[in-house]
Short mmCIF file of C-alpha atoms and ligand atoms in Angstrom, two decimals:
data_model
loop_
_atom_site.label_atom_id
_atom_site.label_comp_id
_atom_site.label_asym_id
_atom_site.label_seq_id
_atom_site.Cartn_x
_atom_site.Cartn_y
_atom_site.Cartn_z
CA MET K 1 88.70 88.24 93.20
CA THR K 2 90.50 85.26 94.65
CA HIS K 3 88.37 82.63 92.98
CA HIS K 4 89.45 83.69 89.51
CA ASP K 5 92.47 82.00 88.08
CA ARG K 6 95.22 84.57 88.30
CA LEU K 7 98.18 85.30 86.15
CA LEU K 8 101.12 87.14 87.67
CA ILE K 9 103.14 89.62 85.62
CA ILE K 10 106.46 90.33 87.28
CA ASP K 11 107.48 93.81 86.18
CA PHE K 12 111.13 94.57 85.50
CA GLY K 13 110.38 98.14 84.48
CA SER K 14 109.51 98.01 80.80
CA GLN K 15 107.58 100.97 79.42
CA VAL K 16 105.07 98.58 77.92
CA THR K 17 104.33 96.21 80.81
CA GLN K 18 100.81 97.61 81.13
CA LEU K 19 100.15 96.50 77.57
CA ILE K 20 100.74 92.88 78.58
CA ALA K 21 97.92 93.26 81.10
CA ARG K 22 95.72 94.87 78.45
CA ARG K 23 96.25 91.99 76.02
CA LEU K 24 95.44 89.44 78.72
CA ARG K 25 92.34 91.28 79.90
CA GLU K 26 91.15 91.31 76.28
CA LEU K 27 91.37 87.53 76.49
CA SER K 28 89.17 87.58 79.61
CA VAL K 29 92.08 86.52 81.81
CA TYR K 30 92.56 88.10 85.21
CA CYS K 31 96.12 89.27 85.80
CA GLU K 32 98.02 91.58 88.10
CA ILE K 33 101.29 93.45 87.58
CA HIS K 34 103.69 93.50 90.52
CA PRO K 35 107.19 94.99 90.63
CA PHE K 36 109.97 92.46 90.97
CA GLN K 37 111.07 93.92 94.32
CA LYS K 38 107.77 92.89 95.86
CA VAL K 39 107.64 89.40 94.46
CA THR K 40 109.21 87.30 97.21
CA GLU K 41 108.87 83.60 97.80
CA SER K 42 106.03 84.12 100.27
CA PHE K 43 104.30 86.53 97.88
CA LEU K 44 104.37 83.82 95.23
CA THR K 45 102.90 81.26 97.60
CA GLU K 46 100.11 83.58 98.59
CA PHE K 47 99.35 84.82 95.08
CA ALA K 48 99.32 81.25 93.73
CA PRO K 49 99.50 82.22 90.05
CA LYS K 50 98.30 79.81 87.42
CA ALA K 51 100.96 81.20 85.09
CA VAL K 52 103.71 83.82 85.24
CA ILE K 53 105.00 86.38 82.75
CA LEU K 54 108.40 88.00 83.21
CA SER K 55 108.25 91.44 81.62
CA GLY K 56 110.85 93.33 79.68
CA GLY K 57 112.95 96.00 81.34
CA PRO K 58 115.80 98.42 80.79
CA SER K 59 118.37 96.61 82.96
CA SER K 60 121.19 94.28 82.13
CA VAL K 61 121.48 90.96 83.92
CA PHE K 62 125.15 91.92 84.38
CA ALA K 63 124.38 95.03 86.37
CA ASP K 64 125.01 95.09 90.11
CA GLY K 65 121.81 94.11 91.83
CA ALA K 66 120.18 93.26 88.49
CA PRO K 67 116.43 92.78 88.91
CA MET K 68 115.67 89.09 89.40
CA PRO K 69 112.64 87.06 90.41
CA PRO K 70 112.96 84.69 93.35
CA ALA K 71 114.45 81.38 92.20
CA SER K 72 111.37 79.59 93.46
CA VAL K 73 109.32 81.01 90.61
CA PHE K 74 110.83 78.30 88.41
CA ASP K 75 109.73 75.61 90.85
CA LEU K 76 106.05 76.57 90.93
CA GLY K 77 105.25 74.06 88.23
CA VAL K 78 103.27 76.64 86.22
CA PRO K 79 103.89 77.90 82.68
CA ILE K 80 106.24 80.87 82.43
CA LEU K 81 106.69 83.30 79.55
CA GLY K 82 109.75 85.55 79.52
CA ILE K 83 109.74 88.61 77.30
CA CYS K 84 112.93 90.39 76.22
CA TYR K 85 114.69 91.12 79.54
CA GLY K 86 112.41 88.39 80.93
CA GLN K 87 113.96 85.98 78.43
CA GLN K 88 117.45 86.96 79.51
CA VAL K 89 116.49 86.49 83.15
CA MET K 90 115.21 83.00 82.39
CA MET K 91 118.38 82.01 80.55
CA HIS K 92 120.58 83.57 83.22
CA CYS K 93 118.76 81.77 86.04
CA LEU K 94 118.35 78.43 84.30
CA GLY K 95 121.88 77.87 83.06
CA GLY K 96 122.07 79.63 79.68
CA LYS K 97 124.28 82.57 78.70
CA VAL K 98 123.56 86.22 78.06
CA GLU K 99 126.04 88.53 76.36
CA ARG K 100 126.39 92.25 76.39
CA GLY K 101 125.16 94.28 73.43
CA HIS K 102 128.34 95.19 71.54
CA GLY K 103 126.89 95.81 68.14
CA THR K 104 124.09 93.29 68.38
CA ALA K 105 121.55 95.58 69.98
CA GLU K 106 118.33 95.55 68.03
CA PHE K 107 115.59 98.12 68.10
CA GLY K 108 112.46 98.25 66.03
CA ARG K 109 110.80 96.11 63.44
CA ALA K 110 112.15 92.66 62.66
CA PHE K 111 110.85 89.50 61.04
CA VAL K 112 110.87 86.13 62.74
CA THR K 113 110.84 82.93 60.72
CA PRO K 114 109.93 79.55 62.19
CA LYS K 115 112.60 76.99 62.93
CA ASP K 116 109.99 74.60 64.20
CA ALA K 117 106.48 75.96 64.18
CA ASP K 118 105.14 72.92 65.95
CA LEU K 119 104.97 74.59 69.33
CA VAL K 120 101.72 75.20 71.20
CA LEU K 121 102.70 78.84 71.74
CA LEU K 122 102.94 79.37 67.98
CA GLU K 123 99.70 77.71 66.92
CA GLY K 124 98.11 79.73 64.14
CA TRP K 125 100.84 82.36 64.39
CA PHE K 126 102.99 81.99 61.29
CA GLU K 127 100.35 82.74 58.71
CA ASP K 128 102.96 83.58 56.16
CA ASP K 129 106.44 82.23 56.44
CA ARG K 130 107.45 85.05 58.69
CA GLU K 131 105.89 87.33 61.27
CA GLN K 132 106.58 90.94 62.03
CA VAL K 133 107.72 91.57 65.62
CA TRP K 134 109.07 94.47 67.64
CA MET K 135 112.54 94.15 69.14
CA SER K 136 114.05 96.40 71.73
CA HIS K 137 117.08 94.96 73.45
CA GLY K 138 120.71 95.72 74.17
CA ASP K 139 122.04 92.44 75.60
CA HIS K 140 121.15 89.16 73.98
CA VAL K 141 121.04 85.47 74.75
CA SER K 142 124.11 83.67 73.37
CA GLU K 143 123.43 80.21 74.72
CA ILE K 144 120.07 78.81 75.69
CA ALA K 145 119.55 76.99 78.97
CA PRO K 146 119.49 73.18 79.15
CA GLY K 147 116.08 71.84 78.21
CA PHE K 148 115.34 74.72 75.82
CA ASP K 149 115.07 74.49 72.04
CA VAL K 150 114.86 77.17 69.37
CA TYR K 151 111.56 77.62 67.55
CA GLY K 152 112.00 80.91 65.74
CA THR K 153 114.85 83.14 64.59
CA SER K 154 115.32 86.61 63.16
CA PRO K 155 118.35 87.91 61.25
CA ASN K 156 119.80 89.40 64.45
CA ALA K 157 118.23 87.12 67.03
CA PRO K 158 119.07 83.43 66.63
CA PHE K 159 117.05 82.78 69.78
CA ALA K 160 114.00 84.88 68.98
CA ILE K 161 111.62 82.16 70.22
CA THR K 162 112.77 79.45 72.61
CA ALA K 163 110.95 76.97 74.78
CA ASP K 164 111.38 74.14 77.23
CA THR K 165 108.27 72.13 76.42
CA GLU K 166 108.74 69.74 79.36
CA ARG K 167 108.33 72.53 81.87
CA ASN K 168 106.18 74.81 79.70
CA PHE K 169 108.75 77.60 79.87
CA PHE K 170 108.72 80.00 76.91
CA ALA K 171 111.11 82.84 76.24
CA VAL K 172 110.95 85.35 73.42
CA GLN K 173 113.32 88.11 72.50
CA PHE K 174 110.66 90.48 71.14
CA HIS K 175 107.61 92.22 72.58
CA PRO K 176 104.38 90.44 71.56
CA GLU K 177 102.27 92.95 73.51
CA VAL K 178 102.96 96.00 71.37
CA HIS K 179 101.04 97.23 68.38
CA HIS K 180 104.07 96.70 66.11
CA THR K 181 103.89 92.96 66.70
CA PRO K 182 100.55 92.80 64.89
CA ASN K 183 99.67 89.19 65.73
CA GLY K 184 101.25 89.18 69.17
CA LYS K 185 97.92 88.58 70.86
CA LYS K 186 97.90 85.09 69.35
CA LEU K 187 100.95 84.17 71.44
CA TYR K 188 99.25 85.30 74.63
CA GLN K 189 96.10 83.46 73.61
CA ASN K 190 98.04 80.23 73.13
CA PHE K 191 99.95 80.77 76.36
CA VAL K 192 96.89 81.23 78.56
CA ARG K 193 95.04 78.37 76.88
CA LEU K 194 97.97 76.07 77.53
CA ALA K 195 98.03 77.27 81.15
CA GLY K 196 94.37 76.26 81.47
CA PHE K 197 92.73 79.67 81.90
CA LYS K 198 89.01 79.50 81.35
CA GLY K 199 88.68 83.11 80.19
CA ASP K 200 86.03 83.87 82.81
CA TRP K 201 87.05 87.48 83.44
CA THR K 202 83.90 88.98 81.95
CA MET K 203 82.17 92.16 82.99
CA GLY K 204 79.10 90.22 84.13
CA ALA K 205 81.28 88.11 86.41
CA TYR K 206 83.17 91.16 87.59
CA ARG K 207 79.96 92.95 88.45
CA ASP K 208 78.68 90.04 90.56
CA ASP K 209 82.02 89.63 92.33
CA ALA K 210 82.34 93.36 92.97
CA ILE K 211 78.84 93.55 94.43
CA ALA K 212 79.56 90.65 96.77
CA LYS K 213 82.82 92.26 97.79
CA ILE K 214 81.23 95.64 98.51
CA ARG K 215 78.50 94.01 100.64
CA ASN K 216 81.11 92.08 102.51
CA GLN K 217 83.25 95.15 103.16
CA VAL K 218 80.48 97.55 104.06
CA GLY K 219 77.94 95.36 105.87
CA ASP K 220 75.06 97.52 107.01
CA ARG K 221 77.13 100.69 107.33
CA LYS K 222 76.93 103.87 105.28
CA VAL K 223 78.97 105.04 102.30
CA ILE K 224 79.44 108.53 100.83
CA CYS K 225 80.41 108.97 97.20
CA GLY K 226 81.60 112.21 95.63
CA LEU K 227 79.93 112.39 92.24
CA SER K 228 81.56 114.55 89.59
CA GLY K 229 79.39 113.61 86.64
CA GLY K 230 82.38 111.85 85.07
CA VAL K 231 82.33 108.24 83.98
CA ASP K 232 84.44 106.75 86.80
CA SER K 233 82.60 108.15 89.79
CA SER K 234 79.25 107.53 88.10
CA VAL K 235 79.96 103.87 87.42
CA ALA K 236 81.30 103.44 90.96
CA ALA K 237 78.15 105.03 92.39
CA VAL K 238 75.73 102.90 90.36
CA LEU K 239 77.65 99.73 91.21
CA ILE K 240 77.73 100.51 94.92
CA HIS K 241 74.06 101.45 94.88
CA GLU K 242 73.27 98.11 93.31
CA ALA K 243 75.20 96.44 96.13
CA ILE K 244 73.94 98.33 99.17
CA GLY K 245 70.99 100.46 98.01
CA ASP K 246 70.21 103.46 100.15
CA GLN K 247 73.15 102.95 102.48
CA LEU K 248 74.89 105.00 99.75
CA THR K 249 74.53 108.78 99.56
CA CYS K 250 76.14 110.72 96.74
CA VAL K 251 77.37 114.26 97.13
CA PHE K 252 77.56 116.29 93.96
CA VAL K 253 79.52 119.49 94.48
CA ASP K 254 78.34 122.06 91.94
CA HIS K 255 81.08 124.71 91.86
CA GLY K 256 79.41 126.82 89.21
CA LEU K 257 82.09 125.85 86.72
CA LEU K 258 80.12 123.18 84.91
CA ARG K 259 78.92 123.16 81.32
CA LEU K 260 75.50 124.21 80.10
CA ASN K 261 72.74 122.17 81.82
CA GLU K 262 75.32 119.77 83.23
CA ALA K 263 74.23 120.01 86.86
CA ASP K 264 70.59 119.33 85.95
CA GLU K 265 71.57 116.33 83.85
CA VAL K 266 73.64 114.76 86.63
CA VAL K 267 70.99 115.37 89.25
CA SER K 268 68.14 114.06 87.17
CA MET K 269 70.03 111.01 86.07
CA PHE K 270 71.10 109.89 89.52
CA ARG K 271 68.27 111.10 91.67
CA ASP K 272 65.36 110.57 89.29
CA ASN K 273 66.50 107.67 87.10
CA TYR K 274 68.51 105.66 89.56
CA ASN K 275 66.83 106.76 92.79
CA ILE K 276 70.21 107.19 94.40
CA PRO K 277 70.06 109.50 97.43
CA LEU K 278 71.88 112.57 96.15
CA ILE K 279 72.85 115.81 97.79
CA HIS K 280 73.18 118.57 95.23
CA ALA K 281 75.58 120.99 96.89
CA ASP K 282 74.88 124.12 94.87
CA GLU K 283 77.81 126.26 95.95
CA ALA K 284 78.42 128.28 92.80
CA ASP K 285 78.41 131.59 94.68
CA LEU K 286 80.92 130.41 97.23
CA PHE K 287 83.37 129.29 94.52
CA LEU K 288 82.87 132.21 92.14
CA ASN K 289 83.19 134.78 94.92
CA ALA K 290 86.42 133.18 96.09
CA LEU K 291 87.76 133.21 92.52
CA GLU K 292 87.05 136.89 91.99
CA GLY K 293 90.24 138.68 91.00
CA VAL K 294 92.27 135.44 90.87
CA SER K 295 94.06 135.05 87.54
CA ASP K 296 97.08 132.92 88.38
CA PRO K 297 96.39 129.35 87.13
CA GLU K 298 97.91 127.60 90.13
CA GLN K 299 96.09 129.87 92.54
CA LYS K 300 92.81 129.11 90.78
CA ARG K 301 93.32 125.37 91.11
CA LYS K 302 94.32 125.68 94.76
CA THR K 303 91.32 127.85 95.57
CA ILE K 304 88.95 125.39 93.91
CA GLY K 305 90.63 122.31 95.42
CA LYS K 306 90.55 123.66 98.95
CA LEU K 307 86.95 124.85 98.77
CA PHE K 308 85.93 121.53 97.24
CA ILE K 309 87.24 119.67 100.27
CA ASP K 310 85.58 122.10 102.70
CA VAL K 311 82.24 121.85 100.94
CA PHE K 312 82.38 118.09 100.56
CA GLN K 313 83.21 117.70 104.22
CA LYS K 314 80.42 120.01 105.28
CA TYR K 315 77.78 118.00 103.43
CA ALA K 316 79.31 114.65 104.30
CA ASN K 317 79.20 115.53 107.99
CA ASP K 318 75.44 115.75 107.70
CA ILE K 319 75.24 112.12 106.67
CA ASP K 320 74.91 110.44 110.01
CA GLY K 321 77.34 107.67 110.74
CA ALA K 322 78.98 107.35 107.32
CA GLU K 323 82.08 105.20 107.64
CA PHE K 324 83.20 104.79 104.04
CA LEU K 325 84.15 107.04 101.16
CA ALA K 326 83.73 105.64 97.65
CA GLN K 327 86.20 106.60 94.93
CA GLY K 328 86.48 105.78 91.25
CA THR K 329 90.19 104.94 91.41
CA LEU K 330 91.33 102.91 88.39
CA TYR K 331 93.99 100.25 87.93
CA PRO K 332 96.50 102.47 86.09
CA ASP K 333 96.41 104.77 89.13
CA VAL K 334 97.43 102.06 91.56
CA ILE K 335 99.88 99.95 89.61
CA GLU K 336 103.10 100.01 91.50
CA SER K 337 105.76 101.02 89.07
CA VAL K 338 109.31 99.79 89.18
CA SER K 339 111.61 102.46 90.43
CA PHE K 340 115.33 101.93 90.12
CA SER K 341 116.18 104.77 92.44
CA GLY K 342 114.56 103.15 95.43
CA GLY K 343 111.83 100.75 96.36
CA PRO K 344 108.63 100.28 94.44
CA SER K 345 106.73 103.50 94.19
CA VAL K 346 103.00 103.83 94.13
CA THR K 347 101.64 106.33 91.67
CA ILE K 348 98.26 107.67 92.63
CA LYS K 349 96.98 110.59 90.62
CA SER K 350 95.95 113.16 93.14
CA HIS K 351 92.82 114.30 91.39
CA HIS K 352 91.30 110.88 91.95
CA ASN K 353 91.40 111.42 95.67
CA VAL K 354 89.14 113.85 97.36
CA GLY K 355 92.38 115.43 98.62
CA GLY K 356 93.23 113.71 101.88
CA LEU K 357 89.60 113.58 102.95
CA PRO K 358 89.54 109.93 103.99
CA GLU K 359 92.21 110.53 106.65
CA LYS K 360 90.76 113.85 107.71
CA MET K 361 87.32 112.41 108.26
CA GLY K 362 88.43 108.99 109.45
CA LEU K 363 86.74 107.31 106.50
CA LYS K 364 87.70 103.97 105.02
CA LEU K 365 87.85 103.68 101.24
CA VAL K 366 85.60 101.71 98.92
CA GLU K 367 87.24 101.52 95.50
CA PRO K 368 85.36 99.02 93.38
CA LEU K 369 87.11 99.97 90.11
CA ARG K 370 90.66 99.51 91.37
CA GLU K 371 91.20 96.47 89.18
CA LEU K 372 89.90 97.99 85.96
CA PHE K 373 91.27 99.90 83.02
CA LYS K 374 89.30 102.83 81.64
CA ASP K 375 87.69 100.92 78.79
CA GLU K 376 86.71 98.17 81.22
CA VAL K 377 84.98 100.77 83.38
CA ARG K 378 83.00 101.78 80.31
CA ALA K 379 82.09 98.13 79.67
CA LEU K 380 81.01 97.78 83.30
CA GLY K 381 78.93 100.95 82.98
CA ARG K 382 77.14 99.44 79.99
CA GLU K 383 76.62 96.22 81.94
CA LEU K 384 75.00 98.35 84.66
CA GLY K 385 72.69 99.96 82.14
CA LEU K 386 74.19 103.45 82.02
CA PRO K 387 73.27 105.06 78.70
CA ASP K 388 75.93 104.98 75.97
CA SER K 389 75.71 108.73 75.57
CA PHE K 390 76.80 109.08 79.18
CA ILE K 391 79.52 106.44 79.10
CA GLY K 392 81.11 107.90 75.99
CA ARG K 393 81.35 111.42 77.41
CA HIS K 394 84.62 113.26 76.94
CA PRO K 395 86.68 113.67 80.11
CA PHE K 396 86.03 116.87 82.03
CA PRO K 397 88.58 118.28 84.48
CA GLY K 398 87.85 118.72 88.18
CA PRO K 399 88.38 122.51 88.11
CA GLY K 400 85.88 122.64 85.24
CA LEU K 401 85.52 125.72 83.09
CA ALA K 402 87.93 127.63 85.34
CA ILE K 403 90.88 126.24 83.36
CA ARG K 404 89.17 127.05 80.05
CA CYS K 405 88.87 130.69 80.94
CA PRO K 406 92.49 131.92 81.13
CA GLY K 407 92.94 134.93 83.36
CA GLU K 408 90.27 136.22 85.66
CA ILE K 409 86.96 134.37 85.74
CA THR K 410 83.75 136.38 85.64
CA ARG K 411 80.17 135.16 85.60
CA ASN K 412 79.70 136.90 82.25
CA LYS K 413 82.66 135.13 80.65
CA LEU K 414 81.49 131.79 82.02
CA GLU K 415 78.06 132.33 80.53
CA ILE K 416 79.52 133.16 77.10
CA LEU K 417 81.86 130.18 77.32
CA ARG K 418 79.02 127.79 78.20
CA ARG K 419 76.97 128.85 75.23
CA ALA K 420 79.87 128.72 72.77
CA ASP K 421 80.88 125.28 74.08
CA ALA K 422 77.33 123.98 73.64
CA VAL K 423 77.23 125.13 70.00
CA TYR K 424 80.65 123.58 69.32
CA ILE K 425 79.72 120.21 70.84
CA ASP K 426 76.40 120.30 68.99
CA GLN K 427 78.31 120.78 65.74
CA ILE K 428 80.64 117.89 66.54
CA ARG K 429 77.72 115.59 67.32
CA LYS K 430 75.79 116.66 64.23
CA HIS K 431 78.77 115.78 62.08
CA GLY K 432 79.10 112.39 63.80
CA LEU K 433 82.59 113.17 65.12
CA TYR K 434 82.05 113.06 68.89
CA ASP K 435 83.27 109.49 69.41
CA GLU K 436 86.36 110.00 67.27
CA ILE K 437 87.56 112.80 69.51
CA TRP K 438 89.11 112.28 72.94
CA GLN K 439 88.16 115.70 74.20
CA ALA K 440 86.70 118.84 72.65
CA PHE K 441 85.89 122.17 74.22
CA VAL K 442 85.99 125.91 73.82
CA ALA K 443 88.33 128.20 75.75
CA ILE K 444 87.36 131.87 76.07
CA LEU K 445 90.42 134.05 75.64
CA PRO K 446 91.25 137.03 77.83
CA VAL K 447 91.30 139.39 74.85
CA ARG K 448 88.63 141.35 73.11
CA THR K 449 89.01 142.06 69.44
CA VAL K 450 87.37 144.31 66.92
CA GLY K 451 84.84 142.94 64.49
CA VAL K 452 82.14 144.14 62.21
CA MET K 453 78.60 142.86 62.28
CA GLY K 454 75.86 144.40 60.16
CA ASP K 455 76.68 148.08 59.96
CA GLY K 456 78.37 148.33 63.31
CA ARG K 457 81.68 147.53 64.87
CA THR K 458 81.89 145.03 67.71
CA TYR K 459 84.45 144.70 70.45
CA ASP K 460 83.96 141.20 71.85
CA TYR K 461 85.86 138.19 73.15
CA ALA K 462 87.88 135.82 70.99
CA CYS K 463 87.61 132.12 71.67
CA ALA K 464 89.65 129.06 70.77
CA LEU K 465 88.25 125.71 69.78
CA ARG K 466 90.18 122.68 71.00
CA ALA K 467 89.72 119.08 69.89
CA VAL K 468 92.28 116.34 70.36
CA THR K 469 92.75 112.67 69.75
CA SER K 470 94.52 110.72 72.46
CA VAL K 471 94.67 107.30 74.09
CA ASP K 472 95.20 108.31 77.67
CA GLY K 473 95.49 112.10 77.80
CA MET K 474 99.26 111.89 78.26
CA THR K 475 99.99 112.71 74.65
CA ALA K 476 97.55 114.18 72.17
CA ASP K 477 97.24 115.47 68.65
CA TYR K 478 94.84 118.09 67.35
CA TYR K 479 91.84 116.78 65.45
CA PRO K 480 92.02 117.45 61.68
CA PHE K 481 88.59 119.03 61.11
CA THR K 482 87.76 119.99 57.55
CA HIS K 483 87.80 123.68 56.62
CA GLU K 484 84.07 123.43 55.97
CA PHE K 485 83.42 122.18 59.49
CA LEU K 486 85.57 124.90 61.03
CA GLY K 487 84.00 127.62 58.93
CA GLU K 488 80.46 126.51 59.68
CA THR K 489 81.20 126.22 63.41
CA ALA K 490 82.80 129.67 63.58
CA THR K 491 79.81 131.20 61.83
CA ARG K 492 77.37 129.48 64.16
CA ILE K 493 79.23 130.54 67.30
CA ILE K 494 79.47 134.18 66.21
CA ASN K 495 75.82 134.28 65.16
CA GLU K 496 74.41 132.42 68.12
CA VAL K 497 76.61 133.53 71.00
CA GLN K 498 76.51 137.15 71.94
CA GLY K 499 79.89 138.26 73.29
CA ILE K 500 82.14 136.39 70.84
CA ASN K 501 83.21 137.89 67.53
CA ARG K 502 86.29 135.83 66.66
CA VAL K 503 86.91 132.09 66.60
CA THR K 504 90.32 130.41 66.31
CA TYR K 505 91.32 126.75 66.15
CA ASP K 506 94.12 125.49 68.39
CA ILE K 507 96.38 123.12 66.41
CA THR K 508 98.97 122.46 69.11
CA SER K 509 99.82 118.87 69.95
CA LYS K 510 100.76 117.61 73.42
CA PRO K 511 103.63 117.81 74.04
CA PRO K 512 104.65 120.61 73.74
CA GLY K 513 101.18 122.00 74.54
CA THR K 514 98.75 120.68 77.11
CA ILE K 515 95.17 119.74 76.33
CA GLU K 516 93.64 122.35 78.61
CA TRP K 517 94.59 126.00 78.34
CA GLU K 518 95.64 126.38 81.97
P1 XMP S 1 96.43 118.54 80.28
O1 XMP S 1 95.80 119.87 80.15
O2 XMP S 1 97.35 118.42 81.44
O3 XMP S 1 95.23 117.51 80.56
O4 XMP S 1 97.08 118.09 79.01
C1 XMP S 1 95.29 116.11 80.47
C2 XMP S 1 93.95 115.55 80.86
O5 XMP S 1 93.70 115.78 82.25
C3 XMP S 1 92.56 116.58 82.44
N1 XMP S 1 92.88 117.53 83.51
C4 XMP S 1 92.41 117.44 84.76
N2 XMP S 1 91.54 116.58 85.31
N3 XMP S 1 91.72 117.73 87.37
C5 XMP S 1 91.19 116.75 86.62
O6 XMP S 1 90.35 116.01 87.14
C6 XMP S 1 92.60 118.64 86.87
O7 XMP S 1 93.07 119.53 87.57
C7 XMP S 1 92.95 118.48 85.50
N4 XMP S 1 93.78 119.16 84.67
C8 XMP S 1 93.71 118.57 83.46
C9 XMP S 1 92.32 117.26 81.10
O8 XMP S 1 90.95 117.62 80.94
C10 XMP S 1 92.78 116.20 80.13
O9 XMP S 1 91.78 115.21 79.94
#
């Protein structure tokens, strides 16, 4: 997207650097995060940022080999904002002084009061006489660099907000990007406005750019896309189809571990509604036969993963002359994170790749969502006309119902599970709770228990309901359903699903639990 104005975030390893990017994207500003090790003088020249942000980080400027940006960053003539460690780096590089912690470390909530609120960065910020901010630093600045003045202080941070207005350099001790600095976004808004960003990073613009880029990359050649029915691969497929039409073929591997009616819904949506050439690889028997007698969770995943690649490859080979494989890789999967034990490391979540297939088949990758966060993918999906009900779907794992059926999988158990899950989700939708929940599903337990129905005893499966709230799936909390909801749902499942006579609710958070049962 070279014709967008770009902001460069130099990452010094803070846990919250990604949040800086989120805040900027919310302001329709295009930015990229790059680890400090990668940002050399030539990188800076090539990237040509319109503004730079120096992130926080866990290091001390006194440490051997302390993370530093190239000195030339201060000669670019563009506005720079240093945050926490980024502030210390600025002072250290520009002639100020930083001192070690020794009793002045500050963590948590603090209040900043203005010393001189007449600074562009602070416009509209101090609504009351003070603003809540979030501090998290060990070392601190003890003398500001020549050219800098103080604009805000907190009880423990005499240099909470500093700036050199000649050069448009700003340095703050706190983290404006985090939730606990409630009005922090205002600072970013002022910063990018002062830097001259037009705020043209909209989904409409992204869509047009992405289409042009795909056409340019692919030309008149063919692309294969593995469709899972999830949001990411679906949005990628619709976008690519809009760019290159029938040069795209989607392969939907149906492993027999999908939810009730799911395969039909995916096929009808893509083939019938969008007219996207779609191969429905109905390989349920192959997968379920291979899983017979397998109860070890890792073995299940491996069996499914390996077969998935074989099947995908088999169908893809039938698409004559395909040269590209499309993937719904997202920005959080490709951000290079700062690693202090070695060079920058690239984190790519393996389940986003069709396990080494590109190399195996000699395919090049098309990844049109690489620059987007999850909620931006949803916005793009809406822009492309995908129905809201589809875009808001809860995540569903690659191994499907296999990991919601602890122990050995049988066709009978899968059938019971599908029907119980459908009742549960129906209940959640009826009560208007679907969008409040990150993920909800039923797990069928590998135990049968005694019950009594009518005049007879039953000996059927027990199941567990799971529903969690989460932001990214990394941590999660159970959803606090009312007793009425739980009671009504249990009754419906037992009455409507033959094979289940006991319903439990899983109230484990993650950690220590996981969201899935296997
Ligand atoms: P856990 O169970 O690890 O799940 O707390 C976190 C999130 O990841 C999903 N998940 C998977 N997704 N392949 C996937 O595509 C997998 O093997 C897999 N395992 C877990 C899970 O559904 C939840 O959203």
